[in-house]
Structures are given as C-alpha cells and as structure tokens.
PDB file of C-alpha atoms and ligand atoms in Angstrom:
ATOM      1  CA  MET R  95       8.243  11.130 -92.427  1.00 97.00           C
ATOM      2  CA  THR R  96       8.132  14.972 -93.856  1.00 98.00           C
ATOM      3  CA  HIS R  97       7.534  17.512 -91.905  1.00 98.00           C
ATOM      4  CA  ASN R  98       4.296  18.415 -93.172  1.00 98.00           C
ATOM      5  CA  GLU R  99       3.046  14.694 -92.370  1.00 98.00           C
ATOM      6  CA  ILE R 100       4.426  15.097 -89.080  1.00 98.00           C
ATOM      7  CA  ASP R 101       2.430  18.311 -88.464  1.00 98.00           C
ATOM      8  CA  GLN R 102      -0.692  16.538 -89.483  1.00 98.00           C
ATOM      9  CA  LEU R 103       0.036  13.629 -86.838  1.00 98.00           C
ATOM     10  CA  VAL R 104       1.195  15.855 -84.219  1.00 98.00           C
ATOM     11  CA  LYS R 105      -2.173  17.946 -84.958  1.00 98.00           C
ATOM     12  CA  SER R 106      -4.384  14.985 -85.075  1.00 98.00           C
ATOM     13  CA  TRP R 107      -3.325  14.208 -81.688  1.00 98.00           C
ATOM     14  CA  ILE R 108      -3.005  17.222 -79.717  1.00 98.00           C
ATOM     15  CA  VAL R 109      -6.056  19.332 -81.518  1.00 98.00           C
ATOM     16  CA  ASP R 110      -8.488  16.984 -82.977  1.00 98.00           C
ATOM     17  CA  THR R 111      -8.744  15.101 -80.186  1.00 98.00           C
ATOM     18  CA  ALA R 112     -10.012  18.142 -78.055  1.00 98.00           C
ATOM     19  CA  THR R 113     -13.754  17.570 -76.588  1.00 98.00           C
ATOM     20  CA  ARG R 114     -14.087  20.746 -74.911  1.00 98.00           C
ATOM     21  CA  PRO R 115     -12.801  24.553 -75.309  1.00 98.00           C
ATOM     22  CA  ALA R 116      -9.141  24.164 -74.983  1.00 98.00           C
ATOM     23  CA  ASN R 117      -6.818  27.184 -73.884  1.00 98.00           C
ATOM     24  CA  PRO R 118      -5.600  28.394 -77.219  1.00 98.00           C
ATOM     25  CA  ARG R 119      -2.542  29.649 -75.779  1.00 98.00           C
ATOM     26  CA  VAL R 120      -1.269  26.153 -74.122  1.00 98.00           C
ATOM     27  CA  GLN R 121      -2.984  24.536 -76.887  1.00 98.00           C
ATOM     28  CA  ALA R 122      -0.743  26.445 -79.820  1.00 98.00           C
ATOM     29  CA  ILE R 123       2.373  26.456 -77.583  1.00 99.00           C
ATOM     30  CA  VAL R 124       2.471  22.505 -76.915  1.00 99.00           C
ATOM     31  CA  LEU R 125       1.456  22.023 -80.419  1.00 98.00           C
ATOM     32  CA  ARG R 126       4.447  23.602 -81.796  1.00 98.00           C
ATOM     33  CA  LEU R 127       6.590  22.211 -79.381  1.00 98.00           C
ATOM     34  CA  VAL R 128       5.906  18.514 -79.909  1.00 99.00           C
ATOM     35  CA  SER R 129       5.748  18.806 -83.808  1.00 98.00           C
ATOM     36  CA  ASP R 130       9.046  20.646 -83.404  1.00 98.00           C
ATOM     37  CA  LEU R 131      10.390  17.873 -80.935  1.00 98.00           C
ATOM     38  CA  CYS R 132       9.406  14.923 -83.088  1.00 99.00           C
ATOM     39  CA  LYS R 133      11.041  16.908 -86.358  1.00 99.00           C
ATOM     40  CA  THR R 134      14.103  17.078 -84.119  1.00 99.00           C
ATOM     41  CA  ILE R 135      13.384  13.126 -83.679  1.00 99.00           C
ATOM     42  CA  GLU R 136      13.118  12.484 -87.636  1.00 98.00           C
ATOM     43  CA  ASP R 137      15.743  14.738 -88.572  1.00 98.00           C
ATOM     44  CA  LEU R 138      18.776  13.602 -86.216  1.00 98.00           C
ATOM     45  CA  ASP R 139      17.605   9.864 -86.115  1.00 98.00           C
ATOM     46  CA  ILE R 140      17.054  10.105 -82.379  1.00 99.00           C
ATOM     47  CA  GLN R 141      17.037   6.538 -80.978  1.00 99.00           C
ATOM     48  CA  PRO R 142      14.551   5.576 -78.420  1.00 99.00           C
ATOM     49  CA  SER R 143      17.216   5.119 -75.961  1.00 98.00           C
ATOM     50  CA  GLU R 144      18.488   8.203 -76.457  1.00 99.00           C
ATOM     51  CA  PHE R 145      15.079   9.867 -76.682  1.00 99.00           C
ATOM     52  CA  TRP R 146      14.479   8.082 -72.642  1.00 99.00           C
ATOM     53  CA  THR R 147      18.077   9.014 -71.706  1.00 98.00           C
ATOM     54  CA  GLY R 148      17.146  12.801 -72.481  1.00 98.00           C
ATOM     55  CA  LEU R 149      13.998  12.696 -70.536  1.00 98.00           C
ATOM     56  CA  ASP R 150      15.759  10.905 -67.562  1.00 98.00           C
ATOM     57  CA  TYR R 151      18.030  13.768 -67.630  1.00 98.00           C
ATOM     58  CA  LEU R 152      15.225  16.539 -67.566  1.00 98.00           C
ATOM     59  CA  THR R 153      13.566  14.186 -64.827  1.00 98.00           C
ATOM     60  CA  ASN R 154      16.616  14.392 -62.775  1.00 98.00           C
ATOM     61  CA  ALA R 155      17.161  17.999 -63.309  1.00 98.00           C
ATOM     62  CA  GLY R 156      13.896  18.724 -62.386  1.00 98.00           C
ATOM     63  CA  LYS R 157      14.223  16.881 -58.939  1.00 98.00           C
ATOM     64  CA  ALA R 158      17.684  18.364 -58.682  1.00 98.00           C
ATOM     65  CA  ASN R 159      15.910  21.850 -59.206  1.00 97.00           C
ATOM     66  CA  GLU R 160      18.764  22.581 -62.041  1.00 98.00           C
ATOM     67  CA  LEU R 161      16.340  23.741 -64.413  1.00 98.00           C
ATOM     68  CA  GLY R 162      16.765  26.828 -63.460  1.00 98.00           C
ATOM     69  CA  LEU R 163      20.588  26.611 -64.099  1.00 98.00           C
ATOM     70  CA  LEU R 164      20.502  24.935 -67.357  1.00 98.00           C
ATOM     71  CA  THR R 165      18.010  27.927 -68.541  1.00 98.00           C
ATOM     72  CA  PRO R 166      20.599  30.304 -68.853  1.00 98.00           C
ATOM     73  CA  GLY R 167      23.466  27.978 -69.207  1.00 98.00           C
ATOM     74  CA  LEU R 168      21.643  27.406 -72.757  1.00 99.00           C
ATOM     75  CA  GLY R 169      21.335  30.868 -73.267  1.00 98.00           C
ATOM     76  CA  LEU R 170      17.597  30.443 -72.865  1.00 99.00           C
ATOM     77  CA  GLU R 171      17.757  33.081 -70.342  1.00 98.00           C
ATOM     78  CA  ARG R 172      19.617  35.739 -72.451  1.00 99.00           C
ATOM     79  CA  PHE R 173      17.256  35.074 -75.292  1.00 99.00           C
ATOM     80  CA  LEU R 174      14.255  35.917 -72.827  1.00 98.00           C
ATOM     81  CA  ASP R 175      16.708  39.544 -72.598  1.00 98.00           C
ATOM     82  CA  ILE R 176      17.360  40.045 -76.170  1.00 98.00           C
ATOM     83  CA  ARG R 177      13.606  39.875 -77.120  1.00 98.00           C
ATOM     84  CA  ALA R 178      12.573  42.193 -73.680  1.00 98.00           C
ATOM     85  CA  ASP R 179      15.492  44.618 -75.318  1.00 98.00           C
ATOM     86  CA  GLU R 180      13.940  44.251 -79.015  1.00 98.00           C
ATOM     87  CA  ALA R 181      10.400  45.051 -77.314  1.00 98.00           C
ATOM     88  CA  GLU R 182      11.791  47.969 -75.385  1.00 98.00           C
ATOM     89  CA  ALA R 183      13.298  49.452 -78.469  1.00 98.00           C
ATOM     90  CA  ARG R 184       9.819  49.234 -80.461  1.00 98.00           C
ATOM     91  CA  ALA R 185       8.284  51.049 -77.795  1.00 98.00           C
ATOM     92  CA  GLY R 186      10.881  53.930 -78.262  1.00 97.00           C
ATOM     93  CA  LEU R 187      12.611  53.164 -74.710  1.00 98.00           C
ATOM     94  CA  GLN R 188      16.124  53.657 -74.981  1.00 96.00           C
ATOM     95  CA  GLY R 189      18.937  55.016 -72.811  1.00 97.00           C
ATOM     96  CA  GLY R 190      18.232  53.474 -69.654  1.00 98.00           C
ATOM     97  CA  THR R 191      20.382  50.943 -67.594  1.00 98.00           C
ATOM     98  CA  PRO R 192      20.657  47.781 -69.629  1.00 98.00           C
ATOM     99  CA  ARG R 193      19.104  44.858 -68.355  1.00 98.00           C
ATOM    100  CA  THR R 194      20.546  41.319 -67.802  1.00 98.00           C
ATOM    101  CA  ILE R 195      19.345  37.903 -66.473  1.00 98.00           C
ATOM    102  CA  GLU R 196      17.804  37.401 -63.093  1.00 98.00           C
ATOM    103  CA  GLY R 197      19.430  33.626 -62.505  1.00 98.00           C
ATOM    104  CA  PRO R 198      17.573  31.363 -60.160  1.00 98.00           C
ATOM    105  CA  LEU R 199      19.136  32.272 -56.759  1.00 98.00           C
ATOM    106  CA  TYR R 200      17.117  35.338 -55.641  1.00 98.00           C
ATOM    107  CA  VAL R 201      15.418  34.921 -52.500  1.00 98.00           C
ATOM    108  CA  ALA R 202      12.363  37.635 -51.274  1.00 98.00           C
ATOM    109  CA  GLY R 203      12.136  38.800 -48.270  1.00 98.00           C
ATOM    110  CA  ALA R 204      15.709  40.167 -47.607  1.00 98.00           C
ATOM    111  CA  PRO R 205      15.936  43.088 -44.776  1.00 98.00           C
ATOM    112  CA  GLU R 206      15.231  46.863 -45.748  1.00 98.00           C
ATOM    113  CA  SER R 207      16.659  49.841 -44.667  1.00 98.00           C
ATOM    114  CA  THR R 208      16.718  53.507 -45.944  1.00 98.00           C
ATOM    115  CA  GLY R 209      20.033  54.766 -47.755  1.00 98.00           C
ATOM    116  CA  TYR R 210      22.664  52.452 -46.852  1.00 98.00           C
ATOM    117  CA  ALA R 211      22.920  48.688 -45.702  1.00 99.00           C
ATOM    118  CA  ARG R 212      25.575  46.198 -44.847  1.00 98.00           C
ATOM    119  CA  LEU R 213      25.251  43.317 -46.507  1.00 98.00           C
ATOM    120  CA  ASP R 214      27.905  40.992 -45.319  1.00 98.00           C
ATOM    121  CA  ASP R 215      27.291  39.086 -41.826  1.00 98.00           C
ATOM    122  CA  GLY R 216      31.330  39.616 -41.345  1.00 98.00           C
ATOM    123  CA  SER R 217      32.171  35.945 -41.349  1.00 98.00           C
ATOM    124  CA  GLU R 218      34.226  35.935 -44.165  1.00 98.00           C
ATOM    125  CA  SER R 219      36.332  39.346 -43.163  1.00 98.00           C
ATOM    126  CA  ALA R 220      39.220  37.764 -42.383  1.00 97.00           C
ATOM    127  CA  GLN R 221      40.077  36.860 -46.094  1.00 98.00           C
ATOM    128  CA  ALA R 222      37.821  39.233 -47.673  1.00 98.00           C
ATOM    129  CA  GLU R 223      38.224  42.784 -49.212  1.00 98.00           C
ATOM    130  CA  VAL R 224      35.611  45.214 -48.227  1.00 98.00           C
ATOM    131  CA  LEU R 225      33.692  46.490 -51.253  1.00 98.00           C
ATOM    132  CA  PHE R 226      31.537  49.862 -50.902  1.00 98.00           C
ATOM    133  CA  MET R 227      29.364  50.420 -53.781  1.00 99.00           C
ATOM    134  CA  GLN R 228      26.883  53.708 -54.281  1.00 98.00           C
ATOM    135  CA  GLY R 229      25.002  55.725 -56.659  1.00 99.00           C
ATOM    136  CA  THR R 230      22.037  57.369 -57.631  1.00 99.00           C
ATOM    137  CA  VAL R 231      18.529  55.766 -58.747  1.00 99.00           C
ATOM    138  CA  TYR R 232      17.402  58.292 -61.753  1.00 99.00           C
ATOM    139  CA  ASP R 233      14.290  58.489 -64.064  1.00 98.00           C
ATOM    140  CA  ALA R 234      14.415  58.877 -67.687  1.00 97.00           C
ATOM    141  CA  GLU R 235      14.901  62.033 -67.489  1.00 97.00           C
ATOM    142  CA  GLY R 236      17.560  62.350 -65.227  1.00 98.00           C
ATOM    143  CA  LYS R 237      15.759  63.309 -62.039  1.00 98.00           C
ATOM    144  CA  PRO R 238      16.665  61.668 -58.897  1.00 98.00           C
ATOM    145  CA  LEU R 239      14.128  59.068 -57.432  1.00 99.00           C
ATOM    146  CA  SER R 240      13.870  59.150 -53.803  1.00 98.00           C
ATOM    147  CA  GLY R 241      12.028  56.147 -52.053  1.00 98.00           C
ATOM    148  CA  ALA R 242      13.235  53.699 -54.780  1.00 99.00           C
ATOM    149  CA  LYS R 243      13.875  49.941 -53.840  1.00 99.00           C
ATOM    150  CA  VAL R 244      17.138  48.591 -55.027  1.00 99.00           C
ATOM    151  CA  GLU R 245      17.573  44.857 -54.106  1.00 99.00           C
ATOM    152  CA  VAL R 246      20.907  43.831 -54.127  1.00 99.00           C
ATOM    153  CA  TRP R 247      22.259  40.081 -53.947  1.00 99.00           C
ATOM    154  CA  HIS R 248      25.579  38.153 -54.524  1.00 98.00           C
ATOM    155  CA  ALA R 249      27.824  35.258 -53.895  1.00 98.00           C
ATOM    156  CA  ASN R 250      30.548  35.029 -50.732  1.00 98.00           C
ATOM    157  CA  LEU R 251      34.262  34.189 -51.389  1.00 98.00           C
ATOM    158  CA  MET R 252      33.508  30.539 -52.219  1.00 98.00           C
ATOM    159  CA  GLY R 253      30.967  31.538 -55.137  1.00 98.00           C
ATOM    160  CA  ASN R 254      27.953  30.797 -52.912  1.00 98.00           C
ATOM    161  CA  TYR R 255      24.571  31.972 -52.464  1.00 98.00           C
ATOM    162  CA  SER R 256      22.977  32.348 -48.570  1.00 98.00           C
ATOM    163  CA  PHE R 257      19.626  29.838 -48.114  1.00 98.00           C
ATOM    164  CA  PHE R 258      21.023  27.913 -51.139  1.00 98.00           C
ATOM    165  CA  ASP R 259      23.903  27.541 -49.504  1.00 98.00           C
ATOM    166  CA  GLN R 260      22.941  26.585 -45.784  1.00 98.00           C
ATOM    167  CA  SER R 261      26.006  26.882 -44.478  1.00 98.00           C
ATOM    168  CA  GLN R 262      25.477  31.100 -44.731  1.00 98.00           C
ATOM    169  CA  SER R 263      23.478  32.852 -42.057  1.00 98.00           C
ATOM    170  CA  HIS R 264      19.819  33.944 -43.028  1.00 98.00           C
ATOM    171  CA  PHE R 265      20.162  36.536 -45.559  1.00 98.00           C
ATOM    172  CA  ASN R 266      24.151  37.101 -45.743  1.00 98.00           C
ATOM    173  CA  LEU R 267      25.016  39.341 -48.884  1.00 99.00           C
ATOM    174  CA  ARG R 268      21.044  39.914 -49.460  1.00 99.00           C
ATOM    175  CA  ARG R 269      19.501  43.392 -48.811  1.00 99.00           C
ATOM    176  CA  SER R 270      17.119  45.617 -50.045  1.00 99.00           C
ATOM    177  CA  ILE R 271      18.012  49.287 -49.828  1.00 99.00           C
ATOM    178  CA  VAL R 272      15.387  51.753 -50.537  1.00 99.00           C
ATOM    179  CA  THR R 273      17.194  55.257 -51.758  1.00 99.00           C
ATOM    180  CA  ASP R 274      17.427  58.433 -49.967  1.00 99.00           C
ATOM    181  CA  ALA R 275      15.938  61.911 -50.344  1.00 98.00           C
ATOM    182  CA  ASP R 276      18.226  62.603 -52.852  1.00 98.00           C
ATOM    183  CA  GLY R 277      17.742  58.985 -54.459  1.00 99.00           C
ATOM    184  CA  ARG R 278      20.883  57.520 -53.342  1.00 99.00           C
ATOM    185  CA  TYR R 279      21.573  54.078 -51.786  1.00 99.00           C
ATOM    186  CA  GLN R 280      24.936  53.062 -50.784  1.00 98.00           C
ATOM    187  CA  PHE R 281      26.014  49.318 -49.210  1.00 99.00           C
ATOM    188  CA  ARG R 282      29.331  48.101 -47.541  1.00 98.00           C
ATOM    189  CA  SER R 283      29.737  44.161 -48.735  1.00 99.00           C
ATOM    190  CA  ILE R 284      32.530  41.937 -49.668  1.00 98.00           C
ATOM    191  CA  MET R 285      34.096  41.830 -52.983  1.00 98.00           C
ATOM    192  CA  PRO R 286      32.530  38.404 -54.313  1.00 98.00           C
ATOM    193  CA  LYS R 287      33.807  35.766 -56.491  1.00 98.00           C
ATOM    194  CA  GLY R 288      32.635  34.263 -58.981  1.00 98.00           C
ATOM    195  CA  TYR R 289      30.169  31.245 -59.219  1.00 96.00           C
ATOM    196  CA  GLY R 290      30.687  27.622 -60.453  1.00 98.00           C
ATOM    197  CA  CYS R 291      27.971  24.991 -61.183  1.00 98.00           C
ATOM    198  CA  PRO R 292      28.209  22.128 -59.096  1.00 97.00           C
ATOM    199  CA  PRO R 293      30.500  19.553 -59.978  1.00 97.00           C
ATOM    200  CA  GLY R 294      28.643  16.563 -60.971  1.00 97.00           C
ATOM    201  CA  GLY R 295      25.254  18.372 -61.017  1.00 98.00           C
ATOM    202  CA  SER R 296      23.051  17.991 -63.843  1.00 98.00           C
ATOM    203  CA  THR R 297      24.006  20.733 -65.564  1.00 98.00           C
ATOM    204  CA  GLN R 298      27.531  20.728 -65.501  1.00 98.00           C
ATOM    205  CA  THR R 299      27.108  17.022 -66.604  1.00 98.00           C
ATOM    206  CA  LEU R 300      25.625  18.324 -69.730  1.00 98.00           C
ATOM    207  CA  LEU R 301      28.038  21.325 -70.144  1.00 99.00           C
ATOM    208  CA  ASP R 302      30.500  18.407 -70.021  1.00 98.00           C
ATOM    209  CA  GLN R 303      29.434  16.940 -72.771  1.00 98.00           C
ATOM    210  CA  LEU R 304      28.935  20.142 -74.438  1.00 98.00           C
ATOM    211  CA  GLY R 305      32.949  20.760 -73.618  1.00 98.00           C
ATOM    212  CA  ARG R 306      31.644  23.653 -72.060  1.00 98.00           C
ATOM    213  CA  HIS R 307      32.894  24.900 -68.721  1.00 98.00           C
ATOM    214  CA  GLY R 308      30.356  26.311 -65.877  1.00 98.00           C
ATOM    215  CA  GLN R 309      31.748  29.903 -64.408  1.00 98.00           C
ATOM    216  CA  ARG R 310      30.546  32.602 -64.083  1.00 98.00           C
ATOM    217  CA  PRO R 311      32.662  36.130 -63.441  1.00 98.00           C
ATOM    218  CA  ALA R 312      32.119  37.658 -60.071  1.00 98.00           C
ATOM    219  CA  HIS R 313      28.737  39.779 -60.423  1.00 98.00           C
ATOM    220  CA  ILE R 314      26.430  41.536 -58.359  1.00 99.00           C
ATOM    221  CA  HIS R 315      22.611  41.245 -58.955  1.00 99.00           C
ATOM    222  CA  PHE R 316      19.772  44.078 -58.784  1.00 99.00           C
ATOM    223  CA  PHE R 317      16.672  44.707 -58.874  1.00 99.00           C
ATOM    224  CA  VAL R 318      15.285  48.149 -59.321  1.00 99.00           C
ATOM    225  CA  SER R 319      12.010  49.579 -58.761  1.00 98.00           C
ATOM    226  CA  ALA R 320       9.910  52.716 -58.304  1.00 98.00           C
ATOM    227  CA  ASP R 321       6.183  53.447 -58.769  1.00 98.00           C
ATOM    228  CA  GLY R 322       5.292  54.410 -61.526  1.00 98.00           C
ATOM    229  CA  HIS R 323       8.698  52.680 -63.289  1.00 98.00           C
ATOM    230  CA  ARG R 324       9.518  49.524 -65.129  1.00 98.00           C
ATOM    231  CA  LYS R 325      11.123  47.199 -62.940  1.00 98.00           C
ATOM    232  CA  LEU R 326      14.579  46.603 -63.558  1.00 98.00           C
ATOM    233  CA  THR R 327      16.509  43.361 -63.495  1.00 98.00           C
ATOM    234  CA  THR R 328      20.508  43.585 -63.911  1.00 99.00           C
ATOM    235  CA  GLN R 329      23.899  42.606 -62.478  1.00 99.00           C
ATOM    236  CA  ILE R 330      27.464  44.288 -62.551  1.00 98.00           C
ATOM    237  CA  ASN R 331      30.548  42.595 -63.086  1.00 98.00           C
ATOM    238  CA  ILE R 332      33.668  42.829 -61.362  1.00 98.00           C
ATOM    239  CA  ASP R 333      36.433  44.209 -63.914  1.00 98.00           C
ATOM    240  CA  GLY R 334      39.109  42.076 -64.365  1.00 97.00           C
ATOM    241  CA  ASP R 335      37.901  38.756 -63.892  1.00 98.00           C
ATOM    242  CA  GLU R 336      39.091  36.017 -66.105  1.00 98.00           C
ATOM    243  CA  TYR R 337      35.468  34.960 -67.196  1.00 98.00           C
ATOM    244  CA  LEU R 338      34.608  38.708 -67.471  1.00 98.00           C
ATOM    245  CA  TRP R 339      33.888  37.976 -71.374  1.00 98.00           C
ATOM    246  CA  ASP R 340      33.660  33.983 -70.972  1.00 98.00           C
ATOM    247  CA  ASP R 341      30.124  34.056 -68.471  1.00 98.00           C
ATOM    248  CA  PHE R 342      28.535  30.157 -68.936  1.00 98.00           C
ATOM    249  CA  ALA R 343      24.830  32.382 -68.434  1.00 98.00           C
ATOM    250  CA  PHE R 344      25.626  35.400 -71.127  1.00 98.00           C
ATOM    251  CA  ALA R 345      24.740  37.833 -68.861  1.00 98.00           C
ATOM    252  CA  SER R 346      27.810  40.193 -69.337  1.00 98.00           C
ATOM    253  CA  ARG R 347      27.154  43.376 -71.183  1.00 98.00           C
ATOM    254  CA  GLU R 348      28.535  46.699 -72.249  1.00 97.00           C
ATOM    255  CA  GLY R 349      27.474  49.449 -69.596  1.00 98.00           C
ATOM    256  CA  LEU R 350      27.391  46.672 -66.641  1.00 99.00           C
ATOM    257  CA  ILE R 351      31.108  46.850 -65.667  1.00 98.00           C
ATOM    258  CA  PRO R 352      31.791  49.657 -63.512  1.00 98.00           C
ATOM    259  CA  ALA R 353      35.374  50.823 -62.636  1.00 98.00           C
ATOM    260  CA  VAL R 354      36.304  49.155 -59.511  1.00 98.00           C
ATOM    261  CA  SER R 355      38.549  51.889 -57.627  1.00 98.00           C
ATOM    262  CA  LYS R 356      41.253  50.950 -54.782  1.00 98.00           C
ATOM    263  CA  VAL R 357      40.919  53.500 -51.929  1.00 98.00           C
ATOM    264  CA  ASP R 358      44.193  53.462 -49.864  1.00 97.00           C
ATOM    265  CA  ASP R 359      44.429  56.793 -48.532  1.00 97.00           C
ATOM    266  CA  PRO R 360      45.042  56.349 -44.681  1.00 97.00           C
ATOM    267  CA  ALA R 361      42.413  59.016 -43.751  1.00 97.00           C
ATOM    268  CA  ALA R 362      39.560  57.634 -46.380  1.00 97.00           C
ATOM    269  CA  ILE R 363      40.234  53.824 -44.700  1.00 98.00           C
ATOM    270  CA  ALA R 364      40.151  55.884 -41.098  1.00 97.00           C
ATOM    271  CA  GLN R 365      36.899  57.518 -42.091  1.00 97.00           C
ATOM    272  CA  LYS R 366      35.303  54.281 -42.816  1.00 97.00           C
ATOM    273  CA  ASP R 367      36.613  52.469 -39.314  1.00 96.00           C
ATOM    274  CA  LEU R 368      38.687  50.015 -41.454  1.00 97.00           C
ATOM    275  CA  ARG R 369      42.296  48.909 -41.400  1.00 95.00           C
ATOM    276  CA  GLN R 370      42.860  47.688 -44.926  1.00 96.00           C
ATOM    277  CA  PRO R 371      42.553  49.482 -48.039  1.00 98.00           C
ATOM    278  CA  TYR R 372      39.231  48.708 -49.389  1.00 98.00           C
ATOM    279  CA  SER R 373      37.430  48.805 -52.722  1.00 98.00           C
ATOM    280  CA  SER R 374      34.435  51.240 -54.027  1.00 98.00           C
ATOM    281  CA  ILE R 375      32.380  51.099 -56.861  1.00 99.00           C
ATOM    282  CA  ASP R 376      30.325  54.207 -58.492  1.00 99.00           C
ATOM    283  CA  PHE R 377      26.879  52.916 -60.265  1.00 99.00           C
ATOM    284  CA  ASP R 378      23.833  54.782 -61.416  1.00 99.00           C
ATOM    285  CA  PHE R 379      20.696  53.619 -62.668  1.00 99.00           C
ATOM    286  CA  ARG R 380      18.264  55.057 -64.849  1.00 98.00           C
ATOM    287  CA  LEU R 381      14.750  53.663 -64.986  1.00 98.00           C
ATOM    288  CA  TYR R 382      12.340  53.900 -67.692  1.00 98.00           C
ATOM    289  CA  GLY R 383       8.781  55.444 -66.542  1.00 98.00           C
ATOM    290  CA  GLU R 384       5.896  53.099 -66.992  1.00 97.00           C
ATOM    291  CA  ASN R 385       4.815  52.357 -70.433  1.00 94.00           C
ATOM    292  CA  GLN R 386       1.714  51.083 -72.309  1.00 94.00           C
ATOM    293  CA  SER R 387       3.522  49.760 -75.522  1.00 96.00           C
ATOM    294  CA  ALA R 388       5.872  47.748 -74.126  1.00 97.00           C
ATOM    295  CA  PRO R 389       5.627  44.051 -72.181  1.00 96.00           C
ATOM    296  CA  ALA R 390       5.162  44.239 -68.673  1.00 96.00           C
ATOM    297  CA  ALA R 391       8.699  44.483 -67.131  1.00 96.00           C
ATOM    298  CA  GLU R 392       7.776  42.634 -64.157  1.00 96.00           C
ATOM    299  CA  VAL R 393       8.388  39.221 -64.668  1.00 97.00           C
ATOM    300  CA  GLU R 394       6.552  36.544 -62.922  1.00 97.00           C
ATOM    301  CA  ARG R 395       8.367  33.392 -61.873  1.00 97.00           C
ATOM    302  CA  PRO R 396       8.296  30.963 -59.047  1.00 96.00           C
ATOM    303  CA  ARG R 397      10.975  32.297 -56.558  1.00 98.00           C
ATOM    304  CA  ALA R 398      12.627  31.538 -53.124  1.00 97.00           C
ATOM    305  CA  ALA R 399      11.113  33.728 -49.709  1.00 97.00           C
ATOM    306  CA  ALA R 400      12.617  33.269 -46.524  1.00 95.00           C
TER     307      ALA R 400
HETATM  308  C1  MBD J 117      24.190  32.403 -60.435  1.00 54.95           C
HETATM  309  O1  MBD J 117      25.208  33.444 -59.659  1.00 54.95           O
HETATM  310  C2  MBD J 117      23.812  33.408 -61.597  1.00 54.95           C
HETATM  311  O2  MBD J 117      23.548  34.573 -61.488  1.00 54.95           O
HETATM  312  C3  MBD J 117      23.257  32.388 -62.671  1.00 54.95           C
HETATM  313  C4  MBD J 117      22.504  33.246 -63.404  1.00 54.95           C
HETATM  314  C5  MBD J 117      23.278  31.331 -62.801  1.00 54.95           C
HETATM  315  C6  MBD J 117      23.855  30.790 -61.836  1.00 54.95           C
HETATM  316  C7  MBD J 117      24.441  31.232 -60.735  1.00 54.95           C
HETATM  317 FE1   FE J 118      24.565  35.327 -59.427  1.00 54.95          FE
END
C-alpha cells in the first residue's frame, strides 16, 4: 500500500466516521499517530505476531508503571526539552540555568523549610560521604530572589528514591527549601549514587534488545520556582561519574556539572560538627521572568504525592 492510500484509509476510520463534533486537537493527533503506525507496519513489513508482541509489551510496561521510565530511555523526554529550549530561544530568553528532564521519580509534599535543610535521614551515614550544596537563586537581571522555592530530590547509595523504594523513610532525600532574605539556599545530604533501571523490568528488557545499558550518572534533581518567574526543571550531575556523558536518559548538559570540592580542613570539618572530610558544591540558579511569548514553563503531568 502507498502512504497516500494509508492516509485515505486511516482518515476514513478516524475522521469520516464522526457523527458529533470531535475534539479537533485529539482528532488531529490520533489521525497522525495511527497513520504513522500503519506506515511503519507497511514499510517494515511488521508481522501480526510482532505487532501483538509490541502491544503486550506496552500493556505490561503500563501495568508495571514503567512508561515514565521508558520515555526518557527512548530520548523522548530529552526531545521535549530540546523543543522547550528552542521555543525559549525564539522568545528571546537566554542566559538562564539550563533545563533538563524531570524524570519519573518526583514526589510532591516534601517537608519545607527556609534557608537550610538536611535531606538524609542518617541511615546511610556509616557508608556515605556528607555533601553540602549551596547557592543563590537569581532573576534574569542577576538580582537575588528571596522566597524562591528550591525543591530537591535525589537517590540514596543504592541509586534508589524514597517512596518508590519502600525501604526508605518517608521523604528521605526530598525537601523543599525556600531561599532566605539574600536569595540563598543550602542543604546537607549524602553524595548520591547513579540510578540503574530495574533488571528484568520492561524498560531494561527493551534496552537489552537495543544493546543498551540503563544507567544514569549520579545526579540531583531540582524544581526552582518564584512568583513572576518561569519554573525551572533541572538536575546537576556529580562530576567524575563514569556515566557522566553516557546517561541512558540523555539528561547531562554543559552548565549542569558543578565542581565538587573536598573539604578536609579540620577547622571546617569541626565547624560542620563532622568527624570526616565532606564534599561541597556551589551552584546558583538563574530564572527567567514570566514571558507571554514562550510556552508555559509549568509542565502538567500526573505526579506522585505523599
Ligand atoms: C532517574 O533517577 C531519573 O532521574 C530518570 C530520568 C529516569 C530514571 C531514574
Ligand atoms: Fe533521578
């Protein structure tokens, strides 16, 4: 069948059958997706057994709640970011902290504090390195933003996230920090390890077929928001990680790999009430002001809440 014949046929199924006003946006998207799928079946001569294997794969991935993990693994979440960057550039926005993907592991409702928070519950203190991270949230003109909200979440030493990993305490490694009068935030936590897709899960099963790994470099996620400003979704990577530029989710970006300094000065260690050297990361965020010519920065998607 030619692509033209496929287009006609799919339109006869999806559009010409309507007896009531359709939602035009949904109609256009479904028409396009179904015809593109039919063209793929035709061009690649996909056999019925292969088709049903694929349908079953998606059914199982959905049941296992892995579609949100498959999406970054296939590059689709990165693609949405590339398009958001292009839209901001067209609107004249430049110089802000780069965005990168949210991923599937945010949980709303983390404890909130002003200026400072400790993220970890101490359960891994015997093995973990202590990390302090601090900085200022600025507006596009370089003015510190007091009262901005820095939502932060990251994995533990196993590369796992609380809530999804039921063995961790409530909101471990998740906090919401409001910047102080000088626009500053600081947290104490543990140095995270990189995440790996669950072995045997839907996502890793497909990655295996593609000859790919499912590893992420160690990273820390952020939502940074302030009244009158575009919400920023981003992450920083821990420099030196072996997967730094080999992320299965394609989220590493220049500008999001701050220096990690090791603090071993005894006076500095004592001042933090610690007995071991710790690591420190300085990282500032720069937000864009609200902008009517750029698409909404607030992304609506179903998220867990606890
Ligand atoms: C993660 O921690 C993550 O950030 C993404 C994007 C996918 C899987 C696990
Ligand atoms: Fe993550």
